[in-house]
Coordinates of C-alpha atoms in Angstrom, one line a residue:
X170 CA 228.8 74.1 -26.6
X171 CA 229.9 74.6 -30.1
X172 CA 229.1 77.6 -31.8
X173 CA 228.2 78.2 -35.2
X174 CA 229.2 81.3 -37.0
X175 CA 226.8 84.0 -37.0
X176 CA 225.4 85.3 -39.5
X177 CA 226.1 88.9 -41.3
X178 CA 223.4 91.9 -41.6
X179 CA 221.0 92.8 -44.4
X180 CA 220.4 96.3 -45.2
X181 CA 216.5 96.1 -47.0
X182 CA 215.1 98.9 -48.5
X183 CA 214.7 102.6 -46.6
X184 CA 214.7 101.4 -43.1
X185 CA 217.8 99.2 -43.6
X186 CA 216.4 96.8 -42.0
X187 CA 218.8 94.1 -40.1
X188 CA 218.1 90.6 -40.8
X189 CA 219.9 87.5 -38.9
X190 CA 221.8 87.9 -35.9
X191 CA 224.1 90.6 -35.0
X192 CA 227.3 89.7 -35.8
X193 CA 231.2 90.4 -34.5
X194 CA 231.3 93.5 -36.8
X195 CA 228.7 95.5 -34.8
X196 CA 229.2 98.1 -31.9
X197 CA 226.4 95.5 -29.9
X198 CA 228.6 92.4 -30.5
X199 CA 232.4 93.9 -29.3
X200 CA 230.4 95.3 -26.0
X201 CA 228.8 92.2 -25.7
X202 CA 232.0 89.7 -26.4
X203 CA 232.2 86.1 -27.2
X204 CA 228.6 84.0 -26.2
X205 CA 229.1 82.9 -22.9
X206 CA 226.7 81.0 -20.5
X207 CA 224.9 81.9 -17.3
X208 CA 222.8 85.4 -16.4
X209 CA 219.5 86.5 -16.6
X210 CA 217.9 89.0 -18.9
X211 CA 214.6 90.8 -18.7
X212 CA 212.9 91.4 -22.2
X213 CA 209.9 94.0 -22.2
X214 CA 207.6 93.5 -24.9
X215 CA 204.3 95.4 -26.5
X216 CA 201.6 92.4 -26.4
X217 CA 200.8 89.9 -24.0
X218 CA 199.8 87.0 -25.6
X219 CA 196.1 85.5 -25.6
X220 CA 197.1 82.1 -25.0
X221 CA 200.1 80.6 -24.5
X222 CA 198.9 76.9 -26.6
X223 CA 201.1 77.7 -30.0
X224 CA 198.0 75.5 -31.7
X225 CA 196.4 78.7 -30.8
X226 CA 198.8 80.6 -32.3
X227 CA 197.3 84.3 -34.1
X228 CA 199.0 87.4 -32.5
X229 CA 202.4 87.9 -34.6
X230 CA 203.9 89.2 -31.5
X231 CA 203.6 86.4 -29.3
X232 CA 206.2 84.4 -31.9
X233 CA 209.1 85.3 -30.4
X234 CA 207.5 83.4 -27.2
X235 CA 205.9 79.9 -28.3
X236 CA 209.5 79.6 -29.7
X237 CA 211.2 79.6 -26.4
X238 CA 209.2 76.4 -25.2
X239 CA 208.0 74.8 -28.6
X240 CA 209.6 73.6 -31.6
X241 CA 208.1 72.3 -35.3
X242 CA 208.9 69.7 -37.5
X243 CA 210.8 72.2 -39.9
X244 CA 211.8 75.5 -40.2
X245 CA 213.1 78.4 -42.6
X246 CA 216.9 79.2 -43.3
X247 CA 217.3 83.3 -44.6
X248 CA 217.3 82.0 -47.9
X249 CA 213.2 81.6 -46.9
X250 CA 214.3 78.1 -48.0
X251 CA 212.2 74.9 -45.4
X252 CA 214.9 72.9 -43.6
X253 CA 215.0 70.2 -41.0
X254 CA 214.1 70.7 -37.3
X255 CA 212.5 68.2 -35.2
X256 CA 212.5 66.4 -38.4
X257 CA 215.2 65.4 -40.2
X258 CA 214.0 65.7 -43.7
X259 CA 211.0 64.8 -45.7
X260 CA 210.1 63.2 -48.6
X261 CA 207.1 64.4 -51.2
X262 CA 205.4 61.6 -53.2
X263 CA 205.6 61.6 -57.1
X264 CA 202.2 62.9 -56.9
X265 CA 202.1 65.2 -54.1
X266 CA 199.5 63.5 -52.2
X267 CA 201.9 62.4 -49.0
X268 CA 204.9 63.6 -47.4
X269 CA 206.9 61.2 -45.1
X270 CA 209.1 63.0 -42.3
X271 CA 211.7 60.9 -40.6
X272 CA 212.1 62.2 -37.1
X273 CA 215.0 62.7 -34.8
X274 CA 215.9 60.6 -32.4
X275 CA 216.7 61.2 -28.6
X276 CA 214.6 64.2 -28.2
X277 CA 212.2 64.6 -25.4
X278 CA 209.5 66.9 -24.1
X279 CA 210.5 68.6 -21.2
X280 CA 207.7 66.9 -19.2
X281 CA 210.2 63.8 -19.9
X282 CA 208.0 62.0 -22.0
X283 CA 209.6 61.1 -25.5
X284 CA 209.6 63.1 -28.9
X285 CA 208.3 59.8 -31.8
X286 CA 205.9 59.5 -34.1
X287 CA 203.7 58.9 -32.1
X288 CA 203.7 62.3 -30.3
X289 CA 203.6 63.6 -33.9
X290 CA 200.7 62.2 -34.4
X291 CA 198.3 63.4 -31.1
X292 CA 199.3 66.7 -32.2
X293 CA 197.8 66.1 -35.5
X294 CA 194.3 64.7 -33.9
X295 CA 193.9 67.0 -31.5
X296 CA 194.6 69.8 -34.2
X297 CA 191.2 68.2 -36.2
X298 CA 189.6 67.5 -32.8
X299 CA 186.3 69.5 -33.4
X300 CA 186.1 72.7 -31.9
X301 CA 190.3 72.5 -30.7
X302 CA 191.7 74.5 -33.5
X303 CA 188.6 74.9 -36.2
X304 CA 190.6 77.6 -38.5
X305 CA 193.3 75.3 -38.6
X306 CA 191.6 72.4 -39.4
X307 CA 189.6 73.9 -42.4
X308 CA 192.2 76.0 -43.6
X309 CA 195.5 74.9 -42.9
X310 CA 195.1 71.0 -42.5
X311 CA 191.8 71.0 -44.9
X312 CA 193.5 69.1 -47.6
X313 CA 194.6 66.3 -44.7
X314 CA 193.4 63.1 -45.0
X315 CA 195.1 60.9 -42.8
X316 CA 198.7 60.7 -40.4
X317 CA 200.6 57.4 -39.9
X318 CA 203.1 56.2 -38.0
X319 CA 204.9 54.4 -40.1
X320 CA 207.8 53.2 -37.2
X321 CA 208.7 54.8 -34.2
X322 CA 210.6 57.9 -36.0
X323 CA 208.7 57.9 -39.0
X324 CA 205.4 59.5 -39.8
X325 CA 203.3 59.8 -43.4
X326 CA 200.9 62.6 -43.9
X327 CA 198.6 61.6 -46.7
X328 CA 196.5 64.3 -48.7
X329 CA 193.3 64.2 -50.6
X330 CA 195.2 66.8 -52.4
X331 CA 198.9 68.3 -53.4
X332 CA 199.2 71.5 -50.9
X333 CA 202.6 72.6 -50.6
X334 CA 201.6 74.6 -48.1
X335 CA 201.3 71.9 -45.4
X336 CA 205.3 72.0 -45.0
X337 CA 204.8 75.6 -44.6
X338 CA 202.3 74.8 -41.7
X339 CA 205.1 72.3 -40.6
X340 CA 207.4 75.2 -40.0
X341 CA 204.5 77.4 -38.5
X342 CA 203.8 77.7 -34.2
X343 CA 200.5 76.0 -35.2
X344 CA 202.3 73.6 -36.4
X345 CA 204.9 73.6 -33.1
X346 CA 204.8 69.8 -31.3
X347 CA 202.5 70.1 -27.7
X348 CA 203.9 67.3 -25.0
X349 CA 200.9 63.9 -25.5
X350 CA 200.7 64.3 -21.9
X351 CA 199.7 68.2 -22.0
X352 CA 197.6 67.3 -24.7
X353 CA 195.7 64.5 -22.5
X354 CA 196.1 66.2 -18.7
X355 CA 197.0 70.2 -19.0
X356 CA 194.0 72.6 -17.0
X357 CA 193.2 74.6 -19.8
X358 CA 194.8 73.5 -22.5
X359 CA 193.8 76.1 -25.0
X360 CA 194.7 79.0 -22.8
X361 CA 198.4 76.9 -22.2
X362 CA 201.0 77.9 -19.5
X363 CA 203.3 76.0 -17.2
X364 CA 201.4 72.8 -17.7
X365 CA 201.4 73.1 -21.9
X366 CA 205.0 72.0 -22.4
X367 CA 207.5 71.3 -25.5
X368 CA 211.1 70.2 -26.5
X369 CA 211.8 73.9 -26.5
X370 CA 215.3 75.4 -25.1
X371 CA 213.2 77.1 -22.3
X372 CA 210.8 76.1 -19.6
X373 CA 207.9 78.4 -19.0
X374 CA 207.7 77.9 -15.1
X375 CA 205.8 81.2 -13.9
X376 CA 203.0 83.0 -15.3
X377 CA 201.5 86.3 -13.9
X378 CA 198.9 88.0 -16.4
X379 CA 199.0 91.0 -16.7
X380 CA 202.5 91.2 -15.8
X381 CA 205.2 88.9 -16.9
X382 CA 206.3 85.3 -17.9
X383 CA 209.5 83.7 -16.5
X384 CA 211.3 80.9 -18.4
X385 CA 214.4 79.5 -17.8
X386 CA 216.7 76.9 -19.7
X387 CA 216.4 73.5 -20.4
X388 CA 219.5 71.6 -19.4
X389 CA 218.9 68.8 -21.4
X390 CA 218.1 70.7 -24.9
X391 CA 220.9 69.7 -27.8
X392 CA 218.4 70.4 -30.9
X393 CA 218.7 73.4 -32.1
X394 CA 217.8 74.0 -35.6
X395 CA 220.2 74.7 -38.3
X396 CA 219.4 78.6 -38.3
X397 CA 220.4 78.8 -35.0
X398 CA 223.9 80.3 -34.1
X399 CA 225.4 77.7 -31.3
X400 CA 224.4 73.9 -29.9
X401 CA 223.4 72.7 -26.9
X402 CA 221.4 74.6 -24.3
X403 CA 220.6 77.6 -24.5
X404 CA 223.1 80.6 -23.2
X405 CA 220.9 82.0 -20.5
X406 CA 220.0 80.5 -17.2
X407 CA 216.8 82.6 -17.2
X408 CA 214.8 85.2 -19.0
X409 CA 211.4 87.3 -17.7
X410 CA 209.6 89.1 -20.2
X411 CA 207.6 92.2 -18.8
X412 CA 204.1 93.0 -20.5
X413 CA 204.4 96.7 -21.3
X414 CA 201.8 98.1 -23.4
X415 CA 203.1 101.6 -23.8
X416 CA 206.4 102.3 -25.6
X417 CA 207.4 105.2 -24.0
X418 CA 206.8 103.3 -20.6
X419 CA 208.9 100.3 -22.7
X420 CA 211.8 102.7 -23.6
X421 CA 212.2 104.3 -20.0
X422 CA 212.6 100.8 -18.6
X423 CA 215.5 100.5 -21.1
X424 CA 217.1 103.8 -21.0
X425 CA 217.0 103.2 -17.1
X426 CA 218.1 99.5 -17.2
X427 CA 215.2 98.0 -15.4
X428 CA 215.2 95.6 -18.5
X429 CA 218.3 94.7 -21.5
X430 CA 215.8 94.2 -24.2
X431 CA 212.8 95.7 -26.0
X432 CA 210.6 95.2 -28.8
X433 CA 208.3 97.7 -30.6
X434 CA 210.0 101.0 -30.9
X435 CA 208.0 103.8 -33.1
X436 CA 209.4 106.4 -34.7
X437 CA 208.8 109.1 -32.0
X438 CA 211.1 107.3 -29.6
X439 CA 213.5 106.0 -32.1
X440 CA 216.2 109.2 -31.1
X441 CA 216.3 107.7 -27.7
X442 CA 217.4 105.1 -28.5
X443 CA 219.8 105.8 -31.8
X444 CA 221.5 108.7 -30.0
X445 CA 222.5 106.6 -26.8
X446 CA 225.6 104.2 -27.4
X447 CA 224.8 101.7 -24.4
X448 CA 221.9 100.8 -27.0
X449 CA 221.0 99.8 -30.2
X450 CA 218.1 99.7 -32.5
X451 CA 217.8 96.5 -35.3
X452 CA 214.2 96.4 -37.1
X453 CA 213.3 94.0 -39.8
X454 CA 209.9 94.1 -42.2
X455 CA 207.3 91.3 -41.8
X456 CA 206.8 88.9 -44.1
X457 CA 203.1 87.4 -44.9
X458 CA 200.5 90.2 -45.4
X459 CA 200.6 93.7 -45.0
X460 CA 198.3 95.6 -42.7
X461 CA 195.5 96.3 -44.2
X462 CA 191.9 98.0 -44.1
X463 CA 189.1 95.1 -45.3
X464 CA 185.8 96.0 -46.3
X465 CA 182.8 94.1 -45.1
X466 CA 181.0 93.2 -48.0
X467 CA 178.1 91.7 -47.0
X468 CA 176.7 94.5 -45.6
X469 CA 176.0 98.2 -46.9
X470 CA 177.7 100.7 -47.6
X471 CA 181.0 98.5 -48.8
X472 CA 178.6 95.7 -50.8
X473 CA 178.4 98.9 -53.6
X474 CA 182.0 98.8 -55.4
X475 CA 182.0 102.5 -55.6
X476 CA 181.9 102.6 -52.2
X477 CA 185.0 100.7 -51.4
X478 CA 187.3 102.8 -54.3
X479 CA 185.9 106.2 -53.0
X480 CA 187.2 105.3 -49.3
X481 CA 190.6 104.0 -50.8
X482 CA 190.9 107.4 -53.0
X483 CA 189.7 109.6 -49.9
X484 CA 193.2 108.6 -47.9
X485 CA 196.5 110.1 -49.0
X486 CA 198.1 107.1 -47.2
X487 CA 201.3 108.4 -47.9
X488 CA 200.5 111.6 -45.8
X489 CA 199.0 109.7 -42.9
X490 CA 201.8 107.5 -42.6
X491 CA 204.4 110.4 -42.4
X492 CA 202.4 111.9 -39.8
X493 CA 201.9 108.6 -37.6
X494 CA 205.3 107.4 -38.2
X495 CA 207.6 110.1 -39.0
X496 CA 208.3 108.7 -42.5
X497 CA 209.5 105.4 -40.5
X498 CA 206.7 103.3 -42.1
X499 CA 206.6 101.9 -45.8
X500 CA 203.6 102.1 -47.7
X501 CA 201.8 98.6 -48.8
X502 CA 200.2 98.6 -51.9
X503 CA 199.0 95.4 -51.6
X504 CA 197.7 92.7 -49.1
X505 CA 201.0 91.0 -49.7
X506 CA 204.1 92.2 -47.6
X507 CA 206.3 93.9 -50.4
X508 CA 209.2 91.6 -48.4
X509 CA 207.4 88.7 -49.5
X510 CA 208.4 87.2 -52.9
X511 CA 204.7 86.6 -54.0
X512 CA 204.3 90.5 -53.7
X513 CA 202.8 92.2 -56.8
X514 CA 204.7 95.3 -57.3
X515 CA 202.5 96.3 -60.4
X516 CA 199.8 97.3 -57.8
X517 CA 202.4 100.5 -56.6
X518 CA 200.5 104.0 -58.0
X519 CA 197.5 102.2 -59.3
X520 CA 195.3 104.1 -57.1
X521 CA 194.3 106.2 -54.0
X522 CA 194.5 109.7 -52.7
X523 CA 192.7 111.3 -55.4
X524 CA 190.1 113.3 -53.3
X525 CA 187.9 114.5 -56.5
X526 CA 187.1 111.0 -57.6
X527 CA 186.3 109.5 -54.2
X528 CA 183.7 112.2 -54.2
X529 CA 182.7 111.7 -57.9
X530 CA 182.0 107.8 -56.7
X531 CA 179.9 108.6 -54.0
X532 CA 178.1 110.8 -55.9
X533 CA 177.4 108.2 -58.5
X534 CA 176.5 105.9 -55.8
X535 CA 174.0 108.3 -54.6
X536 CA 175.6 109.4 -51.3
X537 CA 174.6 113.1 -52.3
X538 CA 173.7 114.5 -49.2
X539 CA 175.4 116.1 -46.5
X540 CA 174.5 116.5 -42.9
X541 CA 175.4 119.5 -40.5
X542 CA 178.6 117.7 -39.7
X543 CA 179.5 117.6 -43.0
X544 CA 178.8 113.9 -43.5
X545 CA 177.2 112.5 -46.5
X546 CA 174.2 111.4 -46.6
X547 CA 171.4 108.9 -48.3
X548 CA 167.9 108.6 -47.8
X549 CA 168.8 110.8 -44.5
X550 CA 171.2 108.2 -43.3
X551 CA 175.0 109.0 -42.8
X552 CA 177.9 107.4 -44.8
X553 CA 179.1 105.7 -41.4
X554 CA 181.2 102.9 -41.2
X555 CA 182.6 100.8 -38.1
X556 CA 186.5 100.0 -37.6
X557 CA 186.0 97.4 -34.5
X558 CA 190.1 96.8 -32.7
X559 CA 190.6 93.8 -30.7
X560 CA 193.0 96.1 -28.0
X561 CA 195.3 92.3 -28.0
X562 CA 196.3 92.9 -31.9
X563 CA 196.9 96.3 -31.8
X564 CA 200.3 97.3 -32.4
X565 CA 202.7 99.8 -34.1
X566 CA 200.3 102.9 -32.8
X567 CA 197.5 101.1 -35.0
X568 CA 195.0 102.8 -32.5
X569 CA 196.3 106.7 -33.6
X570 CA 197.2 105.6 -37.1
X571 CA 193.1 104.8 -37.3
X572 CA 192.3 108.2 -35.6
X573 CA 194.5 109.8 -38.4
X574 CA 192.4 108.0 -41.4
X575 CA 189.5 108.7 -39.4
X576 CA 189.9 112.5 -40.0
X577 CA 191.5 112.0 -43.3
X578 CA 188.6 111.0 -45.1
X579 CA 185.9 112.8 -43.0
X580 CA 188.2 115.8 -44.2
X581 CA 188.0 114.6 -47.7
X582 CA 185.1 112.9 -48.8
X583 CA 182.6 113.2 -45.6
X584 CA 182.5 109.5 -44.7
X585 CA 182.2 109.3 -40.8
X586 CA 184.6 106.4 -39.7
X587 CA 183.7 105.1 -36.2
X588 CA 186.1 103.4 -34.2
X589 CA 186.0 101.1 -31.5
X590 CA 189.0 99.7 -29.6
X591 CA 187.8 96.8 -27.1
X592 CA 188.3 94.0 -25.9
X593 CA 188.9 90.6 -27.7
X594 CA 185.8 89.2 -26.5
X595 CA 183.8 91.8 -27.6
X596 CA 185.3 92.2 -31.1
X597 CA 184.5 88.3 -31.6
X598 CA 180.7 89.1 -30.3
X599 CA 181.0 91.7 -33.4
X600 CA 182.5 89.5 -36.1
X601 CA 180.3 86.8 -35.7
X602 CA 177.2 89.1 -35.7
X603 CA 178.2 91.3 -38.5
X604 CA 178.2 94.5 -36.8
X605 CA 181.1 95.8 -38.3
X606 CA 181.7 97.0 -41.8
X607 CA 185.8 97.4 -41.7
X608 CA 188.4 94.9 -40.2
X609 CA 191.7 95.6 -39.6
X610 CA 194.7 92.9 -40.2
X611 CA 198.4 92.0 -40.7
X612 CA 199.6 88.3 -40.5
X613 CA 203.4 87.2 -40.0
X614 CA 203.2 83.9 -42.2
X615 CA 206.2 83.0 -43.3
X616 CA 204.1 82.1 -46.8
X617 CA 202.3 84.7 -47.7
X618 CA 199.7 82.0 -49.3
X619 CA 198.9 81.1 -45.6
X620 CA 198.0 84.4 -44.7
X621 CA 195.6 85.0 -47.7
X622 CA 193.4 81.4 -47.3
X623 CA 192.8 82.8 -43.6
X624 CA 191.6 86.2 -45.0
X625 CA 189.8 85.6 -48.6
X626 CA 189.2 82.1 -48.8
X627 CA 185.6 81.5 -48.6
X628 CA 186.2 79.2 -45.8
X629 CA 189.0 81.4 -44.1
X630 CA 188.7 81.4 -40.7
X631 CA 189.3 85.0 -40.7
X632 CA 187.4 86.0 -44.1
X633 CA 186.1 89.3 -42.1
X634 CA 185.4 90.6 -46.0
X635 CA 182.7 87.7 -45.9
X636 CA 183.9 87.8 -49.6
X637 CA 182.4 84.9 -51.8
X638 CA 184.1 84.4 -54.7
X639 CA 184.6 81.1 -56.8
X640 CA 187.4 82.7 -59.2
X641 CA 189.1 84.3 -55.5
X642 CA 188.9 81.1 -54.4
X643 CA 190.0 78.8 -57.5
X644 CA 193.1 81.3 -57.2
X645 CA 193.6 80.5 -53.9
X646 CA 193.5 76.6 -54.3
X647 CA 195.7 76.7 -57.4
X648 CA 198.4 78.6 -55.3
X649 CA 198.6 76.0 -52.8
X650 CA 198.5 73.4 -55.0
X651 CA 201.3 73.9 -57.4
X652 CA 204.6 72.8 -56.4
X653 CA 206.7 75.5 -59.5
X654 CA 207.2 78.9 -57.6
X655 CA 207.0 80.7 -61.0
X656 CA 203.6 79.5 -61.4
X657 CA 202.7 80.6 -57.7
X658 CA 204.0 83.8 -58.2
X659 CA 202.1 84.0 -61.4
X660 CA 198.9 82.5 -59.6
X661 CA 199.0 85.0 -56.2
X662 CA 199.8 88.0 -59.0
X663 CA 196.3 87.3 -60.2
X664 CA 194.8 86.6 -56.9
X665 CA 196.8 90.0 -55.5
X666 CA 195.0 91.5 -59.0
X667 CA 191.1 90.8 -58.5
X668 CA 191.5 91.9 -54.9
X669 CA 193.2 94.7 -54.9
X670 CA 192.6 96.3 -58.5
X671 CA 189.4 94.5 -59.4
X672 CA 187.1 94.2 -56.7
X673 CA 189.0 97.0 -53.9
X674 CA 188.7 94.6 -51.2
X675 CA 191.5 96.0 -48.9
X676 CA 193.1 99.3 -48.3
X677 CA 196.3 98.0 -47.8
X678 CA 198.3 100.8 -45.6
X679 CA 201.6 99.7 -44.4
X680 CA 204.3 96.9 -44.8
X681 CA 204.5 95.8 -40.8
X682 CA 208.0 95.9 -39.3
X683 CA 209.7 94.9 -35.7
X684 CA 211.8 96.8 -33.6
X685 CA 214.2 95.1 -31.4
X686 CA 216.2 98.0 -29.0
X687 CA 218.6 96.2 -26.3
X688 CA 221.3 97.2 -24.3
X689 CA 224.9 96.5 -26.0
X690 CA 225.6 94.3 -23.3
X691 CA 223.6 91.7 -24.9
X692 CA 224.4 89.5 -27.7
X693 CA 222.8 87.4 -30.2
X694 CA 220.1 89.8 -31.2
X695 CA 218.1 88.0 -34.3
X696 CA 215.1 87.7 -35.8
X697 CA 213.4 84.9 -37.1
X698 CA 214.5 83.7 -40.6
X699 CA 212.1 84.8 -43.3
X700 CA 209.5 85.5 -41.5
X701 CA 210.7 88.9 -39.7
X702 CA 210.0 89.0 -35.9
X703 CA 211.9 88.3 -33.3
X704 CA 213.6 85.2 -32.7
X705 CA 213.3 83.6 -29.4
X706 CA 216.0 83.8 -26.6
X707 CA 218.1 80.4 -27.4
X708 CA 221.0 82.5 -29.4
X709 CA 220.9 85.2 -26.5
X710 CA 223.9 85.6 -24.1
X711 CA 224.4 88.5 -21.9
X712 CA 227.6 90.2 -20.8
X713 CA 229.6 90.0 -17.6

């Protein structure tokens, strides 16, 4: 197997954040030596996935997964610059409205059937299938008109409009390539699992919920993407990941060496890990949208303006961060990742913490009252709001990090925060009857465009502000459209703008990061290019 060479480390801002792979200068890489084959490692990670379909694709976490077994048409290099994958190129008509993709040749599903166009092709119609993947289909694909096969490695993808950001979708796990014959025959196709296969390096061949999945390599793999370190199959015979919710539970397990690898490390367990040299700790920030706080808007109190601004001025988010994350975290100012280059750093200092006016504005929007907990009051209601937590998405100590807010701005401006952590079931039931006036988010997209049609778009699939807005949405449209990056970063300033400064759509509170602490007998540690998680196992190798 030839190798490639890897790539060097990134410091980024206060963290220092490592991006790539780990290279031969490291502590990790001499203890590790030279990439070998053979062994078996056991990763423990925070989140067990929802489904295990990447057309499913929405928990950030689960990335590093759906990579193992399934691959997309193109990908990002660390330059955040689209290259070739599954495709070898593509080609953008003079007038944006069709992209052709040659496709490689000789690559097959690991069901055996074959990789062409015209596998290329069922993924697209099942993707607009109704009711398969709606939020994909009217956000991602929504300026699709049509997919041909022009020959046996060549497919077209015709648009009603220009969208650059359906390459972006072509590098994204809802874009990854499903089997034809999964698509046609698999049990539950939209929960996935052994029977949902792809051309990926790995074989997912045992699934236990609630405990573990097991893949192990794909002999015949000799595809790997440019970004990737080595050719050929990938280095390990086998790799389990455990589904450990609890980091302190997650750090033991490493610390005792029931498992080499593990992601999501906060702050409070960091020393474990920094001051013991059989490990190491690499992080790397998010890109696509930071994690935010949106208001509900179609219902009271948030539909008042005033409302929204005094709950952003009632948190010192600065002051709840440093106590949730031990000055670990860094502080989004926007509903753009700061890593991302559409970021709007004019929003920094523009507003929050100022206790005084978020009482001012809820005394001008008549919340004058106050009750015997201290609560304000109207009409002899309470200022009560409802955080509802889907328990699947909650990461990074999210859960204490709302507790923290929660007193915050009881403290400050008597508004009486309720939060409810459930189930994912049961936070759907809640969207899609409005019983909930605050929604909690980040998104991992490697575009930070992709993230924002999901979330403000009027037709988002996740527009939880249930925000309405034709110059929002003209915003929105121009930014996929254009095809100049100035003029997109010009476009999402304005969009970033009218929902941040304008309209106080969002708290945004902190720029998402992951943690990746393994043994130093393991090499090949990486996350994925540009978009900030962790990579999938195929560069792994472990010691002898």
């Amino acid at each position: 197997m030839p190798v490639r060479p890897l790539r060097t480390l990134a410091a980024v801002a206060v963290l220092a954040l490592a991006a790539g792979c780990a290279t031969a200068t490291t502590p990790a890489v001499e203890a590790a030596g030279q990439p070998r084959s053979g062994g078996a490692l056991t990763w423990a990670v925070e989140t067990e996935p929802i489904t295990l379909n990447p057309h499913q694709y929405a928990q950030a976490k689960a990335r590093l997964l759906v990579w193992n077994s399934f691959e997309s048409l193109l990908t990002y290099d660390n330059q955040g610059k689209l290259v070739p994958w599954l495709a070898t190129g593509w080609q953008a008509a003079p007038d944006g409205l069709s992209y052709t993709l040659p496709l490689r040749a000789g690559v097959t599903f690991t069901d055996g059937t074959p990789f062409d166009a015209a596998a290329v092709k069922a993924n697209f119609d099942k993707l607009r299938e109704p009711g398969y993947a709606p939020a994909v289909a009217a956000v991602q694909l929504r300026n699709l008109k049509a997919v041909e096969v022009v020959d046996p490695h060549t497919v077209r993808l015709t648009l009603i409009a220009p969208d650059v950001l359906v390459l972006d979708f072509l590098a994204s796990p809802q874009g990854a390539q499903v089997s034809p014959k999964s698509l046609r025959e698999a049990k539950n196709l939209k929960a996935g699992g052994v029977d949902v296969v792809g051309t990926g390096p790995f074989v997912l061949d045992r699934y236990v919920p609630g405990q573990e999945l097991h893949y192990t390599r794909n002999p015949g793999y000799d595809w790997a993407p440019p970004t990737a370190t080595h050719t050929g199959p990938a280095h390990l015979d086998e790799i389990t990941y455990r589904f450990l919710k609890e980091s302190a539970v997650r750090v033991g397990a490493l610390t005792s060496n029931q498992v080499q690898l593990i992601e999501g490390v906060p702050a409070t367990d960091q020393p474990l890990i920094t001051g013991n040299p059989r490990l190491r700790l690499t992080r790397e920030l998010n890109s696509g949208s930071a994690y935010a706080y949106y208001f509900n808007v179609s219902r009271a109190p948030f539909d008042d303006l005033r409302v929204r601004q005094a709950f952003r001025e009632a948190l010192d988010v600065d002051t709840v961060l440093s106590s949730v994350y031990q000055d670990t975290a860094i502080r989004a100012w926007s509903v753009v990742s700061p890593s991302s280059p559409l970021y709007d750093k004019r929003l920094e200092g523009s507003y929050g913490g100022d206790a005084a006016r978020a009482n001012s504005l809820l005394d001008q929007a008549g919340w004058t009252g106050r009750d015997a907990d201290g609560y304000r009051t109207r009409d002899g209601r309470r200022l009560t709001v409802r955080l509802v937590q889907a328990a699947p998405y909650v990461r990074d100590r999210r859960d204490v990090l709302a507790q923290a807010v929660q007193a915050a701005v009881k403290q400050s401006a008597g508004i009486d925060l309720k939060i409810s952590l459930v189930d994912q079931g049961t936070s759907q039931q809640a969207f899609e009857k409005n019983e909930y006036e605050v929604f909690d988010n980040s998104r991992a997209d490697t575009d930070a465009g992709a993230a924002l049609n999901l979330l403000l778009h009027s037709d988002g699939g996740i527009n939880r502000t249930r925000i309405n807005d034709p110059q929002v949405d003209k915003l929105l449209e121009a930014g996929q459209s254009s095809t100049d990056q100035s003029r997109r970063v010009a476009i999402y300033a304005d969009l970033q703008q009218r929902v941040v400064a304008d309209q106080a759509l969002a708290l945004p509170l902190y720029a998402p990061a992951d943690q990746i602490a393994a043994s130093t007998a393991v090499g090949g540690v990486c996350f994925e290019p540009t978009a900030g998680v962790p990579a999938s196992a195929y560069d792994l190798w472990i010691a002898k």
